[in-house]
Amino acid sequence: AEAWLVVSLAALMVTFWVTEAIPISATALIPIAALPLIGAATIGEATSPYADPIVFLFIGGFMLAACVERWRLHERIALSIASVAGGRPVALVAGFMLASALISMWISNTATTLMLAPIAIGAARALSVDGKPDLALGGALTLGVAHAASIAGIGTPVGSPTNLIAVAFFERAGEPIAFIDWMARALPLMLIMLPIAWLLLCLPLFGRKAHSRFDAVGAVVREALAKLGKISAPEVRIGVVFALVALAWMTRTELVKLPLLGALTDTGIAIIGALALFFIPSGRPGGEKLLDWKTAEKIPWGIAVLFGGGLSLAAAMEATGLAAWIGDWIGGLDGVSTLALIAILVIATILISELASNVATLTSMLPVVAAVAIATDTPLQQLAFPVAIAASFAFMLPVATAPNAIAYSSGLLTLKRMLTVGIGLN
């Protein structure tokens, strides 16, 4: 009976997540109220997933990102890359996509797109003739920034909230995945997808010579770079801290072999890095530190609650035997090859993610994927990792992801072009 009530609760939460009848983070609080009442978990069991170590990895990582944004280091990196693009439109698109990709591996896709899109739009409008913007180049620039952010967001566990949801799921399933192991699997996919996206976006631009007004684009980028002034002491210091944290994440499997570091985790590294920012002086007059709590409060805390809600629901599905029952029910999938199984799950995830939040999509899909893995005796990560990637890869519609919506709102992009490029990338 408890399992059937969990089915009903899951259906209610998925409906709320898909329709956003109430904020998706508010929906994630429902298990705390509902699970004890339906007898599926005690209040302690219902609330403990909200303090999962991955939640604190998210908090630490986003505090580091908030500090980078506070001192505008990411903006300097992006503009510097765009400023060295050659005299051809396709090179300009490549420059903006490269900048978006490098930043999005460490900072949220939405924040990256919000920061770069106005610069890309300014560059496109600088090429306008008689007040009419160049839609071919403008669409390629704005959509290039958005799609590069979504593609490169898979590159590290902290690059996208969906990645952290998958990492937490693997951890609770007893199959933890190290930071460097995630990157080893995701980077090849990223490096394949980025050139394909660039190619699809630049098809209308190939054969064009350097634009007669290209100097105007260079002026837009140089002007934005000039406004930042010389590199500041806070930028240098946060750059060093961020680099050390990233290096520690990538080498943790070796660091744990050192004395006193045997219990070091990715979460521990993130929190140590975030705490260091509150201690290190910015180098500016007045004695302010690199990070203050006013800045730290601005991170998306609702996503941390969302993680907990998804994990709490998944734990209840396992505890009541629901996950095992689903596994038995779909045991007939034994005859399907692993490759076909992955294809079915990936296609379903991409299509759902086109209409619903990618976080909500993955949170709903992972318990089902786990049940399929058990029923077909397939390693969990072999099925769940591709699904986690697919949740970030919704390229067709403006409503699919925040970066898509930001690009479409520029006015430089037709829905037909977004669909054409998106179908190819999907």
XYZ file of C-alpha atoms in Angstrom:
426
model
C 0.000 0.000 0.000
C 2.847 2.418 0.864
C 4.417 1.806 -2.554
C 1.149 2.730 -4.321
C 1.000 5.935 -2.287
C 4.582 6.726 -3.352
C 3.494 6.182 -6.987
C 0.731 8.733 -6.442
C 3.147 11.157 -4.779
C 5.648 10.756 -7.644
C 2.886 11.371 -10.229
C 1.809 14.523 -8.363
C 5.393 15.845 -8.127
C 6.177 15.099 -11.783
C 2.965 16.886 -12.828
C 3.900 19.913 -10.728
C 7.457 19.873 -12.089
C 6.366 19.633 -15.723
C 3.600 22.244 -15.471
C 5.396 24.418 -12.894
C 2.030 24.837 -11.155
C 4.080 25.936 -8.145
C 7.834 26.700 -8.154
C 9.815 23.502 -8.820
C 11.848 23.957 -5.631
C 8.620 24.235 -3.613
C 7.433 20.968 -5.163
C 10.656 19.367 -3.908
C 9.573 20.043 -0.300
C 6.462 17.846 -0.638
C 8.231 14.579 0.430
C 9.023 16.072 3.860
C 5.316 16.638 4.483
C 3.923 13.602 2.658
C 6.256 10.634 3.212
C 5.826 10.398 7.013
C 2.027 10.772 6.677
C 1.693 7.923 4.157
C 3.987 5.660 6.189
C 6.684 5.445 3.512
C 9.455 6.998 5.662
C 10.096 8.560 9.050
C 10.666 12.299 9.204
C 14.392 11.633 9.672
C 14.514 9.367 6.599
C 12.509 11.888 4.546
C 14.746 14.847 5.433
C 18.230 13.277 5.450
C 18.610 13.351 1.610
C 18.320 17.159 1.743
C 21.711 17.159 3.519
C 23.361 14.811 1.025
C 27.082 15.588 0.488
C 26.361 16.460 -3.145
C 24.113 19.314 -1.970
C 27.143 20.844 -0.258
C 29.320 20.225 -3.327
C 26.764 22.309 -5.212
C 26.788 25.053 -2.539
C 30.601 25.245 -2.450
C 30.931 25.220 -6.225
C 28.360 27.938 -6.720
C 29.943 30.146 -4.057
C 33.188 29.931 -6.031
C 31.265 30.805 -9.209
C 29.504 33.716 -7.466
C 32.905 35.110 -6.472
C 34.202 34.829 -10.053
C 31.094 36.702 -11.246
C 31.426 39.317 -8.485
C 34.853 40.379 -9.740
C 33.876 39.862 -13.444
C 36.793 37.530 -14.145
C 34.619 35.362 -16.415
C 33.720 38.437 -18.487
C 37.388 39.309 -18.999
C 38.194 35.753 -20.120
C 35.296 35.738 -22.607
C 36.084 39.136 -24.087
C 39.777 38.301 -24.392
C 38.961 35.180 -26.425
C 36.454 37.044 -28.626
C 38.942 39.870 -29.244
C 41.463 37.557 -30.909
C 38.923 36.080 -33.380
C 40.063 36.496 -36.955
C 38.473 38.673 -39.645
C 35.915 36.093 -40.783
C 32.368 35.766 -39.414
C 32.822 32.017 -38.823
C 35.902 32.757 -36.680
C 33.893 35.258 -34.627
C 31.218 32.626 -33.950
C 33.945 30.138 -32.990
C 35.517 32.682 -30.616
C 32.254 33.356 -28.792
C 31.435 29.629 -28.603
C 34.883 28.833 -27.202
C 34.520 31.539 -24.545
C 31.038 30.295 -23.616
C 32.229 26.681 -23.429
C 35.265 27.357 -21.219
C 33.221 29.383 -18.719
C 30.181 27.079 -18.719
C 32.269 24.111 -17.581
C 32.564 25.820 -14.182
C 29.694 28.338 -14.007
C 25.987 27.739 -14.679
C 24.873 27.657 -18.322
C 22.296 30.377 -17.674
C 24.781 32.772 -16.027
C 27.256 32.211 -18.870
C 24.646 32.942 -21.551
C 23.300 36.000 -19.706
C 26.812 37.429 -19.528
C 27.868 36.732 -23.134
C 24.586 37.222 -25.029
C 24.532 41.053 -24.783
C 28.120 41.208 -26.111
C 27.217 38.846 -28.983
C 24.088 40.891 -29.752
C 26.176 44.091 -29.729
C 28.624 42.519 -32.172
C 25.775 41.444 -34.479
C 24.143 44.882 -34.402
C 27.505 46.482 -35.208
C 27.301 44.673 -38.544
C 23.827 46.009 -39.354
C 23.282 47.687 -42.704
C 20.720 50.507 -42.863
C 19.624 49.606 -39.339
C 18.800 46.000 -40.314
C 20.824 43.450 -38.312
C 22.612 40.613 -40.087
C 20.268 37.762 -39.040
C 22.520 34.996 -40.381
C 25.475 36.117 -38.260
C 23.364 37.426 -35.359
C 21.497 34.124 -35.049
C 24.743 32.154 -35.227
C 26.346 34.304 -32.504
C 23.465 34.271 -30.014
C 22.532 30.627 -30.554
C 26.235 29.690 -30.572
C 26.696 31.191 -27.106
C 23.588 29.374 -25.799
C 24.340 25.972 -27.329
C 28.038 26.067 -26.394
C 27.013 26.764 -22.781
C 24.616 23.799 -22.757
C 27.113 21.458 -24.441
C 30.111 22.404 -22.275
C 27.956 22.318 -19.131
C 28.276 18.523 -19.187
C 32.095 18.735 -19.026
C 32.454 18.756 -15.228
C 30.161 17.614 -12.388
C 29.719 21.264 -11.317
C 28.948 22.496 -14.847
C 25.204 21.853 -14.598
C 22.732 20.996 -11.796
C 21.710 17.858 -13.703
C 25.284 16.567 -13.468
C 25.234 16.896 -9.676
C 21.864 15.121 -9.494
C 23.392 12.186 -11.401
C 26.535 12.174 -9.205
C 24.359 12.099 -6.061
C 22.250 9.289 -7.523
C 25.337 7.188 -8.275
C 26.675 7.856 -4.776
C 23.479 6.654 -3.104
C 23.370 3.602 -5.374
C 26.827 2.595 -4.121
C 28.537 3.390 -7.432
C 30.275 6.746 -6.800
C 31.902 8.520 -9.738
C 35.009 10.669 -9.165
C 35.297 14.189 -10.597
C 38.065 13.161 -13.007
C 36.113 10.038 -14.083
C 33.104 12.186 -14.999
C 35.342 14.479 -17.049
C 36.993 11.518 -18.780
C 33.581 10.382 -20.034
C 32.008 13.781 -20.717
C 34.846 15.693 -22.403
C 34.940 13.471 -25.531
C 31.176 14.041 -25.994
C 31.682 17.766 -25.497
C 34.567 17.901 -27.974
C 32.470 16.078 -30.594
C 29.334 18.180 -30.097
C 30.937 21.652 -30.103
C 32.371 21.455 -33.667
C 29.086 19.953 -34.923
C 27.142 22.842 -33.353
C 29.558 25.361 -34.879
C 29.213 23.706 -38.296
C 25.389 23.676 -38.215
C 25.250 27.298 -37.062
C 27.780 28.554 -39.614
C 26.351 26.828 -42.714
C 24.805 30.117 -43.960
C 28.107 31.934 -43.315
C 30.599 29.758 -45.169
C 32.027 31.443 -48.243
C 31.578 34.907 -46.827
C 34.609 37.135 -46.822
C 35.538 39.324 -43.872
C 32.596 41.639 -43.320
C 33.112 45.202 -44.525
C 31.994 46.408 -41.107
C 33.986 43.834 -39.145
C 36.092 46.590 -37.578
C 32.911 47.742 -35.853
C 32.597 44.336 -34.181
C 36.175 44.533 -32.970
C 35.395 47.972 -31.578
C 32.416 46.632 -29.595
C 34.540 43.889 -28.030
C 37.501 46.188 -27.368
C 35.241 48.809 -25.812
C 33.721 46.251 -23.426
C 37.226 45.010 -22.551
C 38.458 48.578 -21.994
C 35.613 49.215 -19.545
C 36.963 46.420 -17.364
C 40.317 48.197 -17.130
C 43.528 46.424 -16.181
C 43.296 43.058 -14.456
C 42.685 43.701 -10.766
C 44.112 42.093 -7.618
C 40.761 40.407 -6.755
C 40.604 38.853 -10.239
C 44.111 37.434 -9.878
C 43.390 36.058 -6.403
C 40.048 34.426 -7.234
C 41.650 33.060 -10.397
C 44.360 31.366 -8.329
C 41.843 29.936 -5.815
C 39.538 28.676 -8.573
C 42.455 27.084 -10.443
C 43.662 25.311 -7.272
C 40.176 24.000 -6.494
C 39.724 22.738 -10.079
C 43.153 21.090 -9.937
C 42.292 19.430 -6.611
C 39.012 18.121 -8.043
C 40.819 16.636 -11.025
C 43.633 15.051 -8.968
C 41.691 13.978 -5.863
C 42.213 10.271 -6.541
C 45.962 10.920 -6.139
C 45.657 13.444 -3.286
C 43.891 10.913 -1.038
C 47.090 8.846 -1.027
C 48.912 11.643 0.830
C 49.136 11.757 4.656
C 46.100 13.350 6.384
C 44.172 13.577 3.095
C 42.770 10.042 3.003
C 39.206 11.244 3.677
C 39.293 14.135 1.183
C 36.194 14.307 -1.031
C 35.027 16.512 -3.914
C 32.534 18.086 -1.501
C 35.308 18.788 1.024
C 37.417 20.459 -1.669
C 34.489 22.689 -2.711
C 33.777 23.786 0.865
C 37.477 24.413 1.635
C 37.718 26.561 -1.503
C 34.532 28.476 -0.655
C 35.641 29.086 2.954
C 39.034 30.340 1.775
C 37.265 33.129 -0.134
C 35.846 34.506 3.123
C 39.379 34.726 4.584
C 41.466 35.991 1.655
C 41.604 39.818 1.338
C 40.531 41.174 -2.045
C 43.483 43.578 -2.132
C 41.112 46.527 -2.479
C 41.146 49.451 0.009
C 38.792 48.916 2.939
C 39.929 45.398 3.798
C 37.004 43.568 2.148
C 37.419 39.858 1.475
C 37.062 38.098 -1.882
C 33.602 36.874 -0.892
C 31.018 38.215 1.541
C 27.780 36.640 2.676
C 25.683 39.177 0.774
C 27.185 37.802 -2.463
C 27.000 34.180 -1.271
C 23.277 34.532 -0.524
C 22.604 35.095 -4.231
C 23.451 31.525 -5.271
C 20.400 29.467 -6.352
C 19.590 27.829 -3.012
C 16.345 26.499 -4.470
C 18.312 24.033 -6.585
C 19.842 22.598 -3.390
C 16.310 21.961 -2.094
C 15.376 20.458 -5.466
C 18.263 17.972 -5.208
C 17.059 16.904 -1.776
C 13.471 16.431 -2.902
C 14.448 14.224 -5.811
C 16.759 12.120 -3.634
C 14.098 11.816 -0.915
C 11.510 10.588 -3.424
C 13.997 8.124 -4.935
C 14.882 6.773 -1.452
C 11.175 6.223 -0.711
C 10.756 4.358 -4.010
C 13.552 1.996 -2.971
C 12.481 1.621 0.686
C 8.880 0.676 -0.172
C 9.947 -1.864 -2.820
C 8.479 0.256 -5.620
C 11.761 0.375 -7.568
C 12.099 -3.415 -7.398
C 8.461 -3.813 -8.504
C 9.064 -1.546 -11.528
C 12.164 -3.618 -12.321
C 10.149 -6.850 -12.254
C 7.376 -5.272 -14.327
C 9.718 -4.283 -17.151
C 11.768 -7.451 -16.966
C 10.523 -8.215 -20.485
C 13.131 -5.788 -21.780
C 15.724 -8.556 -21.452
C 15.573 -9.154 -25.197
C 16.538 -5.571 -26.062
C 20.224 -4.839 -26.647
C 22.001 -2.418 -24.321
C 22.601 -0.004 -27.209
C 18.893 0.011 -28.132
C 17.982 0.468 -24.464
C 20.283 3.488 -24.173
C 18.838 4.936 -27.396
C 15.252 4.587 -26.129
C 16.057 6.200 -22.763
C 18.111 9.020 -24.319
C 15.441 9.878 -26.917
C 12.709 9.859 -24.255
C 14.799 12.123 -21.991
C 15.579 14.635 -24.757
C 11.927 14.849 -25.860
C 10.657 15.339 -22.295
C 13.412 17.872 -21.586
C 12.302 19.945 -24.595
C 9.056 20.726 -22.754
C 9.976 20.380 -19.067
C 12.808 21.584 -16.838
C 15.944 19.500 -17.429
C 16.399 19.169 -13.649
C 12.833 17.926 -13.206
C 13.197 15.589 -16.202
C 16.330 13.902 -14.868
C 15.011 13.699 -11.301
C 11.939 11.872 -12.631
C 13.861 9.627 -15.033
C 16.691 8.333 -12.836
C 14.615 5.992 -10.588
C 13.071 4.508 -13.757
C 16.531 4.079 -15.315
C 17.765 2.359 -12.140
C 14.837 -0.065 -12.293
C 15.551 -0.803 -15.962
C 19.228 -1.439 -15.104
C 18.239 -3.972 -12.422
C 15.638 -5.666 -14.644
C 18.050 -6.083 -17.544
C 21.158 -6.741 -15.417
C 22.905 -3.746 -17.007
C 25.475 -1.645 -15.066
C 23.662 1.411 -13.693
C 26.143 4.013 -14.964
C 26.058 2.521 -18.451
C 22.383 3.527 -18.709
C 22.162 6.501 -16.338
C 25.201 8.478 -17.532
C 23.884 8.900 -21.118
C 20.474 9.883 -19.701
C 22.133 12.501 -17.458
C 23.892 13.980 -20.498
C 20.702 13.866 -22.581
C 18.827 15.926 -19.967
C 21.111 18.874 -20.815
C 20.842 18.408 -24.578
C 17.507 19.987 -25.512
C 18.271 22.342 -28.393
C 15.024 22.736 -30.375
C 12.625 24.998 -28.488
C 12.981 28.337 -26.670
C 11.228 26.826 -23.622
C 13.606 23.874 -23.402
C 16.409 25.610 -21.495
C 17.122 29.084 -20.140
C 20.036 29.600 -22.612
C 17.665 28.830 -25.522
C 15.148 31.348 -24.213
C 17.826 34.034 -23.785
C 19.068 33.501 -27.366
C 15.539 33.589 -28.815
C 14.672 36.784 -26.934
C 17.483 38.614 -28.795
C 15.237 39.140 -31.824
C 18.074 37.949 -34.086
C 16.794 34.413 -34.341
C 13.818 32.838 -36.083
C 12.073 29.825 -34.590
C 12.606 27.992 -37.908
C 16.379 28.374 -37.554
C 16.359 27.291 -33.912
C 14.349 24.187 -34.859
C 16.578 23.374 -37.861
C 19.811 23.571 -35.860
C 18.167 21.965 -32.807
C 16.924 18.908 -34.676
C 20.439 18.305 -35.994
C 21.998 18.602 -32.543
C 19.286 16.489 -30.851
